[in-house]
Amino acid sequence: MRKFLLPSLIIIAASLLLIRIFYLQVINDTFKLKSENNAIKIKYDYPERGYIYDRNGKLLVANQASYDIMVIPRELKNIDTLEFCGLLKITKEDYIKKIAKAKVYSPRLPSVFLAQLNKSEFAAFQEKIRKFEGFYFQKRSLRDYEVDFGANVFGGITEVNEKIIEKNKYYKSGDLIGKQGVEQSYEEILRGIKGVKYFQKDKYNREIGSYKNGKFDTIAVQGEDITLSLDAEIQKYGEQLMINKRGGIVAIEPKSGEILALVTAPSYDPSILVGRERSKNYTLLYHDSIAKPLYDRGLLAEYPPGSPFKILTGLIGLQEGVIDEQTSFMCHHGFSYARGRFMKCHGFGPHSLNNGIYNSCNTYFAQVYMRTINKYTKPANAVDIWSKHVRSFGLGSFMGYDLPTGKRGNVPDSKTYKKIYPNGGWRSTTIVSNSIGQGEVLMTPIQLANMMATVANEGYYYTPHIIKKIKGGTIDPKFTEKHETTIDRRFYKPVIQGLFDVYNMGTARSLRVEGIDICGKTGTAENYAKIDGKRVKLEDHSIFVAFAPKDNPKIAIAVMVENGGFGATIAGPIASLMIEKYLRKKISRVDLETRVLNISLRDRYAKLGGMSEASAIETTPKMDNAVIKNAVNAAIKAATKTTTAATIKNTENTTKVDLTSQN
């Protein structure tokens, strides 16, 4: 019996192997399709991406026809390269490089030779494509921007790289993918599903019909449309107000967390990153390392929040029971908080919560902060409790919004100060600058706006988000989850009254808009940079936060203007104008509007190394090709220069010996 065992096993194994081979080669054709089968040609049918609308139904981003020239290197025969290059307006060197790249990808499979030709560029080539064996064209759609603003919100689409292809098998060489903004965040919804068609070829490499009568063909499925929470009118208006300035504006609807405006300045027209000129224009923007038009300041820029942070100092003081509404402190244009330490203030006389807020008294809030820390025996425990209160407003974290970029800011705790002071010895007086939004506290504009939305809601917020509706789908449920702060609701009303009085009798009284009850807070944050290794004080940042109306708020906003000076000078007027534009759709404070539109901070930025010529792209109106070409040439020239300004780096503010007034 044993002598038959081995032959039997061999026969059984051989039979199973033959059956499997028969199945794969005769019955199941899928492996034929997946292999580089020379007898089968694959063509992809690319769907249109989903359209993008604003909250009011205004079309923001649509599609336009485009054509890719595809190549199969193995099929190239007798190409007249001079004629070919002349039709496509490329050099012979470019031709050689592109063919070499295609061969590396695969000599048998199609790859993109030249992407994103428009109709006029493609027309001449189409007439003679039959002369160039091995080449064919593939129709697809590119983005068509219906507006010339919101580039940072939309993001863009770009060709996939090898890393993406390796990570996600859906993508093939030459495919496009969303990058930055909502194009990246909602890529799988917007892109749709590619269609695939298989064609049989004869021994002469000619198409003889569809493979297996189209059994394996699939139809392209168009991407789903999305509606953003963005209000196109105030987004556009915000970008106009920020021309010749740097900074960010973020506006949020408090009751929903929907982002109404997300402005970064300088910005650019999104249409310049579409088509064959995309690479050249992107290089221009990328190499502008001074103005940084690709840097979304609304989400990425971390600033000391300045006086708006006093709102939290007051709320935490009330919650911790170290003050009440009537508690007052005497201010003599500042106060001495330790030997040789004096905090300056423009205030004078007794200050309680209300006039402490509307006069922005440093002395009052420094005293409140010190009482909060001194309440506990150990400063480390006190700072951790204080930090927990601050973080409950969504600060010191990425917040979880639906845009692919961001920074967490900084909310210090005991670990922070153990690193700074490894030998101990720190106490409330050492870190008192936190009380007025200086010190180690850092916030992004979207965090500031969310903080104000939370105050407007009297203690809760929804995670900020840019999506409002997805056609045929639902938005992430986390955006409808309410987040409660650690501060009791009853403590918000007196603080809100103080913010209302900022407009009535305080630092923003000149910014009032008749008929709109606005609650706000000015801020002026000290600004330092390292230049050639030395710490140098620069022009202060102008900050303003607000919400309106006072009762049943519909908009909360944060405005940050780099090197803008006092909060009421530039940031404040911008906030008032944006609020009125959103609530009334028109502007009554024409005086404020004219002032802001005429303000240019280019001279101030020039002292830091200049707003380079590259930032000519910043302008809001769409530019013609000649303007773009000139800007590109100027930018490339500017990028090659080495200047002292190139060494400038932003630095975090640390506790200061002599703290100036924060208006």
JSON list of C-alpha atoms in Angstrom, two decimals, residues 315 318-319 458-459 485-493:
[
{"chain": "A", "resi": 315, "resn": "LEU", "atom": "CA", "xyz": [-13.89, 83.39, 32.93]},
{"chain": "A", "resi": 318, "resn": "LEU", "atom": "CA", "xyz": [-14.89, 83.51, 38.00]},
{"chain": "A", "resi": 319, "resn": "GLN", "atom": "CA", "xyz": [-15.06, 79.72, 37.77]},
{"chain": "A", "resi": 458, "resn": "GLU", "atom": "CA", "xyz": [-22.28, 80.81, 26.57]},
{"chain": "A", "resi": 459, "resn": "GLY", "atom": "CA", "xyz": [-20.13, 77.75, 27.03]},
{"chain": "A", "resi": 485, "resn": "THR", "atom": "CA", "xyz": [-16.39, 73.98, 28.42]},
{"chain": "A", "resi": 486, "resn": "THR", "atom": "CA", "xyz": [-15.43, 73.68, 32.09]},
{"chain": "A", "resi": 487, "resn": "ILE", "atom": "CA", "xyz": [-16.89, 77.14, 32.80]},
{"chain": "A", "resi": 488, "resn": "ASP", "atom": "CA", "xyz": [-20.43, 77.38, 34.23]},
{"chain": "A", "resi": 489, "resn": "ARG", "atom": "CA", "xyz": [-22.86, 79.12, 31.91]},
{"chain": "A", "resi": 490, "resn": "ARG", "atom": "CA", "xyz": [-23.78, 81.79, 34.48]},
{"chain": "A", "resi": 491, "resn": "PHE", "atom": "CA", "xyz": [-20.29, 83.30, 34.27]},
{"chain": "A", "resi": 492, "resn": "TYR", "atom": "CA", "xyz": [-20.55, 84.15, 30.58]},
{"chain": "A", "resi": 493, "resn": "LYS", "atom": "CA", "xyz": [-23.21, 86.85, 30.82]}
]
